[in-house]
Amino acid sequence: DIQMTQSPSSVSASVGDRVTITCRASQGISSWLAWYQQKPGKAPKLLIYAASSLQSGVPSRFSGSGSGTDFTLTISSLQPEDFATYYCQQANSFPQLTFGGGTKVEIK
Amino acid sequence: QVQLVESGGGVVQPGRSLRLSCAASGFTFSSYGMHWVRQAPGKGLEWVAVISYDGSNKYYADSVKGRFTISRDNSKNTLYLQMNSLRAEDTAVYYCAKDTGIAAAGNPTFFDYWGQGTLVTVSS
């Protein structure tokens, strides 16, 4: 199975900060990567798919980049509603789909 | 709007069975693959199983293979997960999730809609 490693596992940031989260795949996955946001007690929400495509309705301050094994989720200006846990997911090795361990974005 | 509503969770003893359901609305259910994804308390997300749009193909995570069965009834817009021989490590919130496509090799598989989840607790 393809392993997905996220870093950092947690980050403290202030409103207005630029936040970057990385996700590394154990082998190349082309651009078959998605990012999800999950708030406590809620279901995950799709933010980015195919590495850099913004899901409909998601604010443009969220962006994704990368291909192969290294990927990045960037929040350009952190808003209060963005404090949450973020997960990456690889879709290259269907049907064995795997998620990263998560990155918790906390208030500084 | 797309809605996915899970039901059937609860407390069950180790070795027993449970069946989860997911009622779908707001989209053409028979055109999309569907998944179950679980999250143990305080842990990350784990993909569990997928069924193709027409039910012809089903795949499972190694951790549940041989114990869980995914199925769907396109006439009722409902997804199921039959869980047998439950173990303590199956304790989790179980989410149903809609695939962005038909759920087949060579097609991108992302989860664009999720249900609210149903909690399964396996304990004696």
PDB file of C-alpha atoms in Angstrom:
ATOM      1  CA  ASP A   1       0.000   0.000   0.000  1.00  0.00           C
ATOM      2  CA  ILE A   2       1.033   3.573  -0.618  1.00  0.00           C
ATOM      3  CA  GLN A   3       1.837   5.379   2.633  1.00  0.00           C
ATOM      4  CA  MET A   4       0.976   9.060   2.996  1.00  0.00           C
ATOM      5  CA  THR A   5       2.996  11.145   5.456  1.00  0.00           C
ATOM      6  CA  GLN A   6       1.808  14.578   6.480  1.00  0.00           C
ATOM      7  CA  SER A   7       3.851  17.250   8.185  1.00  0.00           C
ATOM      8  CA  PRO A   8       3.665  18.887  10.541  1.00  0.00           C
ATOM      9  CA  SER A   9       1.235  16.898  12.675  1.00  0.00           C
ATOM     10  CA  SER A  10       0.105  20.166  14.217  1.00  0.00           C
ATOM     11  CA  VAL A  11       0.699  23.848  13.635  1.00  0.00           C
ATOM     12  CA  SER A  12      -0.158  26.912  15.691  1.00  0.00           C
ATOM     13  CA  ALA A  13      -1.028  29.991  13.687  1.00  0.00           C
ATOM     14  CA  SER A  14      -2.803  33.316  13.960  1.00  0.00           C
ATOM     15  CA  VAL A  15      -5.645  34.749  11.902  1.00  0.00           C
ATOM     16  CA  GLY A  16      -4.183  36.206   8.729  1.00  0.00           C
ATOM     17  CA  ASP A  17      -1.144  33.904   8.684  1.00  0.00           C
ATOM     18  CA  ARG A  18      -0.099  31.904   5.666  1.00  0.00           C
ATOM     19  CA  VAL A  19      -0.134  28.192   6.506  1.00  0.00           C
ATOM     20  CA  THR A  20       1.485  25.404   4.507  1.00  0.00           C
ATOM     21  CA  ILE A  21       0.930  21.692   5.049  1.00  0.00           C
ATOM     22  CA  THR A  22       2.860  19.028   3.198  1.00  0.00           C
ATOM     23  CA  CYS A  23       2.008  15.479   2.215  1.00  0.00           C
ATOM     24  CA  ARG A  24       4.511  12.955   0.920  1.00  0.00           C
ATOM     25  CA  ALA A  25       3.622   9.691  -0.816  1.00  0.00           C
ATOM     26  CA  SER A  26       5.789   6.583  -0.437  1.00  0.00           C
ATOM     27  CA  GLN A  27       5.746   6.213  -4.224  1.00  0.00           C
ATOM     28  CA  GLY A  28       4.681   8.365  -7.145  1.00  0.00           C
ATOM     29  CA  ILE A  29       0.953   9.056  -7.427  1.00  0.00           C
ATOM     30  CA  SER A  30       0.951  11.510 -10.340  1.00  0.00           C
ATOM     31  CA  SER A  31      -1.607  14.190  -9.400  1.00  0.00           C
ATOM     32  CA  TRP A  32      -4.100  11.834  -7.784  1.00  0.00           C
ATOM     33  CA  LEU A  33      -4.284  13.562  -4.453  1.00  0.00           C
ATOM     34  CA  ALA A  34      -7.040  15.281  -2.502  1.00  0.00           C
ATOM     35  CA  TRP A  35      -7.178  17.445   0.616  1.00  0.00           C
ATOM     36  CA  TYR A  36      -9.987  17.394   3.187  1.00  0.00           C
ATOM     37  CA  GLN A  37     -10.873  19.609   6.117  1.00  0.00           C
ATOM     38  CA  GLN A  38     -12.472  18.138   9.219  1.00  0.00           C
ATOM     39  CA  LYS A  39     -13.859  20.060  12.172  1.00  0.00           C
ATOM     40  CA  PRO A  40     -14.522  18.360  15.531  1.00  0.00           C
ATOM     41  CA  GLY A  41     -17.595  16.141  15.451  1.00  0.00           C
ATOM     42  CA  LYS A  42     -18.157  16.753  11.756  1.00  0.00           C
ATOM     43  CA  ALA A  43     -17.581  14.824   8.552  1.00  0.00           C
ATOM     44  CA  PRO A  44     -14.604  15.659   6.356  1.00  0.00           C
ATOM     45  CA  LYS A  45     -15.103  18.175   3.568  1.00  0.00           C
ATOM     46  CA  LEU A  46     -13.378  18.005   0.185  1.00  0.00           C
ATOM     47  CA  LEU A  47     -11.240  21.083  -0.460  1.00  0.00           C
ATOM     48  CA  ILE A  48      -8.861  20.187  -3.284  1.00  0.00           C
ATOM     49  CA  TYR A  49      -8.843  17.268  -5.737  1.00  0.00           C
ATOM     50  CA  ALA A  50      -6.405  16.219  -8.425  1.00  0.00           C
ATOM     51  CA  ALA A  51      -3.679  17.988  -6.427  1.00  0.00           C
ATOM     52  CA  SER A  52      -4.646  21.533  -7.413  1.00  0.00           C
ATOM     53  CA  SER A  53      -8.318  21.731  -8.424  1.00  0.00           C
ATOM     54  CA  LEU A  54     -10.484  23.724  -6.041  1.00  0.00           C
ATOM     55  CA  GLN A  55     -13.758  22.016  -5.118  1.00  0.00           C
ATOM     56  CA  SER A  56     -16.843  24.083  -5.881  1.00  0.00           C
ATOM     57  CA  GLY A  57     -17.744  26.463  -3.063  1.00  0.00           C
ATOM     58  CA  VAL A  58     -14.333  26.326  -1.361  1.00  0.00           C
ATOM     59  CA  PRO A  59     -12.748  29.753  -0.749  1.00  0.00           C
ATOM     60  CA  SER A  60      -9.892  30.719  -3.032  1.00  0.00           C
ATOM     61  CA  ARG A  61      -7.527  31.195  -0.072  1.00  0.00           C
ATOM     62  CA  PHE A  62      -7.092  27.422  -0.227  1.00  0.00           C
ATOM     63  CA  SER A  63      -4.721  26.120  -2.884  1.00  0.00           C
ATOM     64  CA  GLY A  64      -2.921  22.891  -3.641  1.00  0.00           C
ATOM     65  CA  SER A  65       0.199  22.041  -5.574  1.00  0.00           C
ATOM     66  CA  GLY A  66       2.568  19.211  -6.329  1.00  0.00           C
ATOM     67  CA  SER A  67       2.831  15.996  -8.303  1.00  0.00           C
ATOM     68  CA  GLY A  68       4.624  12.694  -8.011  1.00  0.00           C
ATOM     69  CA  THR A  69       5.434  12.244  -4.339  1.00  0.00           C
ATOM     70  CA  ASP A  70       5.370  15.733  -2.799  1.00  0.00           C
ATOM     71  CA  PHE A  71       2.274  17.862  -2.325  1.00  0.00           C
ATOM     72  CA  THR A  72       1.341  21.052  -0.509  1.00  0.00           C
ATOM     73  CA  LEU A  73      -1.852  22.601   0.815  1.00  0.00           C
ATOM     74  CA  THR A  74      -1.622  26.337   1.388  1.00  0.00           C
ATOM     75  CA  ILE A  75      -4.046  28.601   3.213  1.00  0.00           C
ATOM     76  CA  SER A  76      -3.054  32.084   2.083  1.00  0.00           C
ATOM     77  CA  SER A  77      -4.664  34.037   4.927  1.00  0.00           C
ATOM     78  CA  LEU A  78      -5.960  31.943   7.797  1.00  0.00           C
ATOM     79  CA  GLN A  79      -9.517  32.699   8.878  1.00  0.00           C
ATOM     80  CA  PRO A  80     -11.195  31.763  12.193  1.00  0.00           C
ATOM     81  CA  GLU A  81     -13.296  29.093  10.477  1.00  0.00           C
ATOM     82  CA  ASP A  82     -10.152  27.395   9.113  1.00  0.00           C
ATOM     83  CA  PHE A  83      -9.042  26.002  12.461  1.00  0.00           C
ATOM     84  CA  ALA A  84      -9.512  22.294  11.860  1.00  0.00           C
ATOM     85  CA  THR A  85      -7.672  19.104  10.983  1.00  0.00           C
ATOM     86  CA  TYR A  86      -6.568  18.582   7.396  1.00  0.00           C
ATOM     87  CA  TYR A  87      -6.027  15.235   5.674  1.00  0.00           C
ATOM     88  CA  CYS A  88      -4.501  14.289   2.354  1.00  0.00           C
ATOM     89  CA  GLN A  89      -5.711  11.220   0.420  1.00  0.00           C
ATOM     90  CA  GLN A  90      -4.118   9.397  -2.485  1.00  0.00           C
ATOM     91  CA  ALA A  91      -6.283   7.989  -5.267  1.00  0.00           C
ATOM     92  CA  ASN A  92      -3.573   6.424  -7.410  1.00  0.00           C
ATOM     93  CA  SER A  93      -3.688   2.863  -6.137  1.00  0.00           C
ATOM     94  CA  PHE A  94      -7.395   2.135  -6.517  1.00  0.00           C
ATOM     95  CA  PRO A  95      -8.948   0.414  -4.682  1.00  0.00           C
ATOM     96  CA  GLN A  96      -6.455   0.681  -1.832  1.00  0.00           C
ATOM     97  CA  LEU A  97      -7.074   4.321  -0.968  1.00  0.00           C
ATOM     98  CA  THR A  98      -5.060   5.818   1.855  1.00  0.00           C
ATOM     99  CA  PHE A  99      -5.100   8.976   3.941  1.00  0.00           C
ATOM    100  CA  GLY A 100      -2.351  10.889   5.632  1.00  0.00           C
ATOM    101  CA  GLY A 101      -2.268  11.033   9.405  1.00  0.00           C
ATOM    102  CA  GLY A 102      -3.698  14.543   9.580  1.00  0.00           C
ATOM    103  CA  THR A 103      -2.485  18.029  10.456  1.00  0.00           C
ATOM    104  CA  LYS A 104      -4.245  19.964  13.178  1.00  0.00           C
ATOM    105  CA  VAL A 105      -4.271  23.725  12.668  1.00  0.00           C
ATOM    106  CA  GLU A 106      -4.618  25.391  16.047  1.00  0.00           C
ATOM    107  CA  ILE A 107      -5.022  28.939  17.254  1.00  0.00           C
ATOM    108  CA  LYS A 108      -1.785  30.556  18.378  1.00  0.00           C
TER     109      LYS A 108
ATOM    110  CA  GLN B   1     -28.723  19.128  -2.483  1.00  0.00           C
ATOM    111  CA  VAL B   2     -26.774  15.963  -1.875  1.00  0.00           C
ATOM    112  CA  GLN B   3     -27.605  14.221   1.377  1.00  0.00           C
ATOM    113  CA  LEU B   4     -26.172  11.054   2.864  1.00  0.00           C
ATOM    114  CA  VAL B   5     -27.716   9.802   6.096  1.00  0.00           C
ATOM    115  CA  GLU B   6     -26.190   6.834   7.912  1.00  0.00           C
ATOM    116  CA  SER B   7     -27.997   4.681  10.439  1.00  0.00           C
ATOM    117  CA  GLY B   8     -27.580   1.376  12.234  1.00  0.00           C
ATOM    118  CA  GLY B   9     -24.700   2.106  14.577  1.00  0.00           C
ATOM    119  CA  GLY B  10     -24.689   1.144  18.234  1.00  0.00           C
ATOM    120  CA  VAL B  11     -23.001  -0.929  20.901  1.00  0.00           C
ATOM    121  CA  VAL B  12     -22.326  -4.566  20.012  1.00  0.00           C
ATOM    122  CA  GLN B  13     -20.374  -7.359  21.667  1.00  0.00           C
ATOM    123  CA  PRO B  14     -17.204  -8.753  20.093  1.00  0.00           C
ATOM    124  CA  GLY B  15     -17.961 -11.466  17.560  1.00  0.00           C
ATOM    125  CA  ARG B  16     -21.462 -10.188  16.830  1.00  0.00           C
ATOM    126  CA  SER B  17     -22.829  -8.539  13.692  1.00  0.00           C
ATOM    127  CA  LEU B  18     -24.241  -5.174  12.713  1.00  0.00           C
ATOM    128  CA  ARG B  19     -25.602  -3.704   9.484  1.00  0.00           C
ATOM    129  CA  LEU B  20     -25.168  -0.060   8.607  1.00  0.00           C
ATOM    130  CA  SER B  21     -27.315   1.786   6.061  1.00  0.00           C
ATOM    131  CA  CYS B  22     -26.764   5.017   4.168  1.00  0.00           C
ATOM    132  CA  ALA B  23     -29.750   6.704   2.527  1.00  0.00           C
ATOM    133  CA  ALA B  24     -28.776   8.921  -0.397  1.00  0.00           C
ATOM    134  CA  SER B  25     -30.667  11.765  -2.032  1.00  0.00           C
ATOM    135  CA  GLY B  26     -30.063  14.802  -4.215  1.00  0.00           C
ATOM    136  CA  PHE B  27     -28.089  13.023  -6.948  1.00  0.00           C
ATOM    137  CA  THR B  28     -28.380  10.082  -9.336  1.00  0.00           C
ATOM    138  CA  PHE B  29     -27.293   7.385  -6.899  1.00  0.00           C
ATOM    139  CA  SER B  30     -26.985   4.674  -9.555  1.00  0.00           C
ATOM    140  CA  SER B  31     -24.327   6.675 -11.439  1.00  0.00           C
ATOM    141  CA  TYR B  32     -21.692   6.878  -8.698  1.00  0.00           C
ATOM    142  CA  GLY B  33     -19.447   4.612  -6.727  1.00  0.00           C
ATOM    143  CA  MET B  34     -19.915   4.665  -2.985  1.00  0.00           C
ATOM    144  CA  HIS B  35     -17.542   4.099  -0.083  1.00  0.00           C
ATOM    145  CA  TRP B  36     -17.414   3.465   3.629  1.00  0.00           C
ATOM    146  CA  VAL B  37     -14.681   5.286   5.551  1.00  0.00           C
ATOM    147  CA  ARG B  38     -14.177   4.976   9.306  1.00  0.00           C
ATOM    148  CA  GLN B  39     -12.502   6.967  12.041  1.00  0.00           C
ATOM    149  CA  ALA B  40     -11.567   5.441  15.375  1.00  0.00           C
ATOM    150  CA  PRO B  41     -11.966   7.769  18.377  1.00  0.00           C
ATOM    151  CA  GLY B  42      -9.265  10.438  18.279  1.00  0.00           C
ATOM    152  CA  LYS B  43      -7.632   8.879  15.208  1.00  0.00           C
ATOM    153  CA  GLY B  44      -7.369   9.541  11.486  1.00  0.00           C
ATOM    154  CA  LEU B  45      -9.426   8.388   8.532  1.00  0.00           C
ATOM    155  CA  GLU B  46      -9.335   4.822   7.238  1.00  0.00           C
ATOM    156  CA  TRP B  47     -10.906   3.734   3.975  1.00  0.00           C
ATOM    157  CA  VAL B  48     -12.975   0.554   4.503  1.00  0.00           C
ATOM    158  CA  ALA B  49     -14.759  -0.502   1.321  1.00  0.00           C
ATOM    159  CA  VAL B  50     -15.983   0.611  -2.094  1.00  0.00           C
ATOM    160  CA  ILE B  51     -18.736  -0.524  -4.433  1.00  0.00           C
ATOM    161  CA  SER B  52     -18.971   0.492  -8.069  1.00  0.00           C
ATOM    162  CA  TYR B  53     -21.942   2.436  -9.427  1.00  0.00           C
ATOM    163  CA  ASP B  54     -23.750  -0.714 -10.555  1.00  0.00           C
ATOM    164  CA  GLY B  55     -22.682  -2.969  -7.702  1.00  0.00           C
ATOM    165  CA  SER B  56     -20.623  -5.218  -9.957  1.00  0.00           C
ATOM    166  CA  ASN B  57     -17.305  -4.550  -8.246  1.00  0.00           C
ATOM    167  CA  LYS B  58     -16.550  -4.464  -4.545  1.00  0.00           C
ATOM    168  CA  TYR B  59     -13.232  -3.991  -2.773  1.00  0.00           C
ATOM    169  CA  TYR B  60     -12.175  -3.974   0.856  1.00  0.00           C
ATOM    170  CA  ALA B  61      -9.369  -2.882   3.119  1.00  0.00           C
ATOM    171  CA  ASP B  62      -7.274  -5.804   4.342  1.00  0.00           C
ATOM    172  CA  SER B  63      -8.376  -5.042   7.917  1.00  0.00           C
ATOM    173  CA  VAL B  64     -12.007  -5.957   7.129  1.00  0.00           C
ATOM    174  CA  LYS B  65     -11.714  -8.370   4.211  1.00  0.00           C
ATOM    175  CA  GLY B  66     -13.712 -11.543   4.815  1.00  0.00           C
ATOM    176  CA  ARG B  67     -15.726  -9.975   7.655  1.00  0.00           C
ATOM    177  CA  PHE B  68     -17.456  -6.963   6.080  1.00  0.00           C
ATOM    178  CA  THR B  69     -19.677  -6.873   2.989  1.00  0.00           C
ATOM    179  CA  ILE B  70     -20.626  -3.744   1.091  1.00  0.00           C
ATOM    180  CA  SER B  71     -23.779  -3.684  -1.013  1.00  0.00           C
ATOM    181  CA  ARG B  72     -26.225  -1.269  -2.558  1.00  0.00           C
ATOM    182  CA  ASP B  73     -29.851  -1.129  -3.677  1.00  0.00           C
ATOM    183  CA  ASN B  74     -30.103   1.388  -6.485  1.00  0.00           C
ATOM    184  CA  SER B  75     -33.899   1.130  -6.489  1.00  0.00           C
ATOM    185  CA  LYS B  76     -33.896   2.393  -2.894  1.00  0.00           C
ATOM    186  CA  ASN B  77     -30.918   4.783  -3.188  1.00  0.00           C
ATOM    187  CA  THR B  78     -29.344   3.021  -0.241  1.00  0.00           C
ATOM    188  CA  LEU B  79     -25.847   1.775   0.581  1.00  0.00           C
ATOM    189  CA  TYR B  80     -25.171  -0.943   3.147  1.00  0.00           C
ATOM    190  CA  LEU B  81     -22.311  -2.332   5.173  1.00  0.00           C
ATOM    191  CA  GLN B  82     -22.786  -5.751   6.766  1.00  0.00           C
ATOM    192  CA  MET B  83     -20.228  -6.166   9.539  1.00  0.00           C
ATOM    193  CA  ASN B  84     -19.661  -9.650  10.947  1.00  0.00           C
ATOM    194  CA  SER B  85     -17.220 -11.015  13.535  1.00  0.00           C
ATOM    195  CA  LEU B  86     -16.773  -7.550  14.995  1.00  0.00           C
ATOM    196  CA  ARG B  87     -13.663  -6.764  16.999  1.00  0.00           C
ATOM    197  CA  ALA B  88     -12.800  -4.059  19.494  1.00  0.00           C
ATOM    198  CA  GLU B  89     -10.580  -2.430  16.875  1.00  0.00           C
ATOM    199  CA  ASP B  90     -13.617  -1.917  14.622  1.00  0.00           C
ATOM    200  CA  THR B  91     -14.885   0.698  17.073  1.00  0.00           C
ATOM    201  CA  ALA B  92     -15.203   3.898  15.051  1.00  0.00           C
ATOM    202  CA  VAL B  93     -17.476   6.436  13.457  1.00  0.00           C
ATOM    203  CA  TYR B  94     -18.453   5.020  10.074  1.00  0.00           C
ATOM    204  CA  TYR B  95     -19.048   7.462   7.241  1.00  0.00           C
ATOM    205  CA  CYS B  96     -20.565   6.755   3.871  1.00  0.00           C
ATOM    206  CA  ALA B  97     -19.011   8.852   1.144  1.00  0.00           C
ATOM    207  CA  LYS B  98     -19.880   9.503  -2.480  1.00  0.00           C
ATOM    208  CA  ASP B  99     -17.239   8.924  -5.129  1.00  0.00           C
ATOM    209  CA  THR B 100     -16.609  11.648  -7.685  1.00  0.00           C
ATOM    210  CA  GLY B 101     -16.998   8.964 -10.363  1.00  0.00           C
ATOM    211  CA  ILE B 102     -18.063   5.392 -10.980  1.00  0.00           C
ATOM    212  CA  ALA B 103     -15.378   3.865  -8.706  1.00  0.00           C
ATOM    213  CA  ALA B 104     -13.268   1.823 -11.089  1.00  0.00           C
ATOM    214  CA  ALA B 105      -9.586   1.385 -11.777  1.00  0.00           C
ATOM    215  CA  GLY B 106      -8.250   4.198 -13.933  1.00  0.00           C
ATOM    216  CA  ASN B 107     -10.862   6.672 -12.751  1.00  0.00           C
ATOM    217  CA  PRO B 108     -10.092   9.361 -10.175  1.00  0.00           C
ATOM    218  CA  THR B 109     -11.535   8.427  -6.796  1.00  0.00           C
ATOM    219  CA  PHE B 110     -12.152  11.274  -4.420  1.00  0.00           C
ATOM    220  CA  PHE B 111     -14.918  11.705  -1.858  1.00  0.00           C
ATOM    221  CA  ASP B 112     -17.002  14.777  -2.605  1.00  0.00           C
ATOM    222  CA  TYR B 113     -19.874  14.242  -0.175  1.00  0.00           C
ATOM    223  CA  TRP B 114     -19.962  12.571   3.224  1.00  0.00           C
ATOM    224  CA  GLY B 115     -22.679  11.578   5.643  1.00  0.00           C
ATOM    225  CA  GLN B 116     -22.692  12.708   9.261  1.00  0.00           C
ATOM    226  CA  GLY B 117     -21.410   9.332  10.428  1.00  0.00           C
ATOM    227  CA  THR B 118     -22.731   6.626  12.729  1.00  0.00           C
ATOM    228  CA  LEU B 119     -20.832   5.375  15.775  1.00  0.00           C
ATOM    229  CA  VAL B 120     -20.123   1.675  16.156  1.00  0.00           C
ATOM    230  CA  THR B 121     -18.797   0.575  19.542  1.00  0.00           C
ATOM    231  CA  VAL B 122     -17.603  -3.001  19.946  1.00  0.00           C
ATOM    232  CA  SER B 123     -17.381  -3.846  23.617  1.00  0.00           C
ATOM    233  CA  SER B 124     -18.345  -6.569  26.021  1.00  0.00           C
TER     234      SER B 124
END
